[in-house]
Amino acid sequence: MCEIEELKMYNKIDRYVVFFYCAMLAILFVTFASYSTSPLYESLYGSDSAQFQTIGKGWALGLIPYVDLFDHKGPFIFFIDAISFKVCGLKIGIYLVQCLFLLVTLLGLCHLARLRSKEKLYQIFVCTLSLLFLSRIYDGGNLTEEYCLPFLTYSLYFQYITLKDLSSKNRYIYFFLYGITFSICLLTRITNSVYVCVGVAIICVYQIAQKKYRIFILNSFFFLLGVLFILLPFVVYFCYKGSFYDFIYGTFLYNLEYKRNFVSWLEDSSFPSYYAFIVEFFLYVVTFITAIFL
């Protein structure tokens, strides 16, 4: 009995160590890598981040996104920046939100790593290595993907444990989270939701194949509930302001027009372009190679 209590205490201390490490790692990473919001770089505002901060501050001051200020991203990132400016009055508010979001992301990665090994050093290694890759594409911070990562990470975790044992007890709360994740991606950049949608589709196809129609319907209901939980307040707000079409145009329709006129970088690429692509997206190249071996 004493040995069991000691083991529990040891596991509890391990969790505290990992949490503290993730918190320090998140703060250090955002402080040094997010030059658009970090207090270390007071005169820098980034590129896309500067646009988001401008719209967010304008929203906090009473202007309406897509009407008074325009960018072809969903309103979720403007909302994050608006709340941060409303509370703090400075871009440091965004910096604090970034630290929180990255901490939750790292904790989600720890949960994923724990499926492979219970060793805290392994979890620390996974978090550190992930941030090394993230630093290659972070681009000054305060971008759309950053605010999707916590939801994407935990969605991946729950989808993994579900797909690992499809015969296990179904949990509707997972689908509520998937709906929230999809909605946040929808309100930032919808392509971020691809793997969550694929995972949901696989689980649903299995349930239909097994004739678990009741579970499938309930899962669909909770997924839709999660989507509306995030989406509906924005819809109500823009309808109330008489700018619902502006919201739809800026978030979706303009991007379709943009896509039709978009030219792939492959059309005029050269060896340096391919080299730069491999360096920037090395993680994805390795993932494909690993998948082949598995």
PDB file of N, CA, C and O in Angstrom, residues 17 62 110 123 135 145 169 231 252 266 271 282:
ATOM      1  N   VAL A  17       6.381  18.774 -12.683  1.00  0.00           N
ATOM      2  CA  VAL A  17       7.642  19.116 -13.363  1.00  0.00           C
ATOM      3  C   VAL A  17       7.380  19.408 -14.834  1.00  0.00           C
ATOM      4  O   VAL A  17       7.852  20.410 -15.387  1.00  0.00           O
ATOM      5  N   GLY A  62     -14.761  50.272 -31.208  1.00  0.00           N
ATOM      6  CA  GLY A  62     -16.116  50.455 -31.720  1.00  0.00           C
ATOM      7  C   GLY A  62     -16.272  50.328 -33.225  1.00  0.00           C
ATOM      8  O   GLY A  62     -17.395  50.390 -33.738  1.00  0.00           O
ATOM      9  N   CYS A 110       2.083  16.867 -24.583  1.00  0.00           N
ATOM     10  CA  CYS A 110       2.506  15.960 -23.510  1.00  0.00           C
ATOM     11  C   CYS A 110       1.562  14.771 -23.391  1.00  0.00           C
ATOM     12  O   CYS A 110       1.996  13.631 -23.186  1.00  0.00           O
ATOM     13  N   GLN A 123       8.465  13.358 -22.770  1.00  0.00           N
ATOM     14  CA  GLN A 123       7.462  14.399 -22.997  1.00  0.00           C
ATOM     15  C   GLN A 123       8.124  15.763 -23.174  1.00  0.00           C
ATOM     16  O   GLN A 123       7.730  16.556 -24.045  1.00  0.00           O
ATOM     17  N   SER A 135       9.315  27.193 -34.630  1.00  0.00           N
ATOM     18  CA  SER A 135      10.086  28.437 -34.772  1.00  0.00           C
ATOM     19  C   SER A 135      10.422  28.743 -36.228  1.00  0.00           C
ATOM     20  O   SER A 135      10.623  29.902 -36.598  1.00  0.00           O
ATOM     21  N   GLU A 145      -3.031  30.265 -37.172  1.00  0.00           N
ATOM     22  CA  GLU A 145      -2.771  28.882 -36.761  1.00  0.00           C
ATOM     23  C   GLU A 145      -2.477  28.767 -35.271  1.00  0.00           C
ATOM     24  O   GLU A 145      -2.812  27.768 -34.629  1.00  0.00           O
ATOM     25  N   LYS A 169     -16.001   2.669 -25.269  1.00  0.00           N
ATOM     26  CA  LYS A 169     -17.190   3.485 -24.998  1.00  0.00           C
ATOM     27  C   LYS A 169     -17.106   4.814 -25.738  1.00  0.00           C
ATOM     28  O   LYS A 169     -16.094   5.505 -25.703  1.00  0.00           O
ATOM     29  N   LEU A 231     -19.562  29.639 -33.373  1.00  0.00           N
ATOM     30  CA  LEU A 231     -19.977  30.383 -34.561  1.00  0.00           C
ATOM     31  C   LEU A 231     -21.156  31.321 -34.306  1.00  0.00           C
ATOM     32  O   LEU A 231     -21.176  32.461 -34.802  1.00  0.00           O
ATOM     33  N   PHE A 252     -15.239  34.202 -46.271  1.00  0.00           N
ATOM     34  CA  PHE A 252     -15.330  33.078 -47.217  1.00  0.00           C
ATOM     35  C   PHE A 252     -15.256  33.500 -48.684  1.00  0.00           C
ATOM     36  O   PHE A 252     -14.386  33.038 -49.424  1.00  0.00           O
ATOM     37  N   LEU A 266       5.111  26.884 -57.694  1.00  0.00           N
ATOM     38  CA  LEU A 266       5.803  25.871 -58.484  1.00  0.00           C
ATOM     39  C   LEU A 266       5.994  26.302 -59.937  1.00  0.00           C
ATOM     40  O   LEU A 266       6.889  25.803 -60.632  1.00  0.00           O
ATOM     41  N   PHE A 271      15.784  25.573 -58.011  1.00  0.00           N
ATOM     42  CA  PHE A 271      16.382  24.730 -56.969  1.00  0.00           C
ATOM     43  C   PHE A 271      16.390  25.408 -55.602  1.00  0.00           C
ATOM     44  O   PHE A 271      16.044  24.770 -54.600  1.00  0.00           O
ATOM     45  N   PHE A 282      10.465  20.683 -43.212  1.00  0.00           N
ATOM     46  CA  PHE A 282      11.162  19.416 -43.009  1.00  0.00           C
ATOM     47  C   PHE A 282      10.310  18.407 -42.235  1.00  0.00           C
ATOM     48  O   PHE A 282      10.301  17.225 -42.531  1.00  0.00           O
TER      49      PHE A 282
END
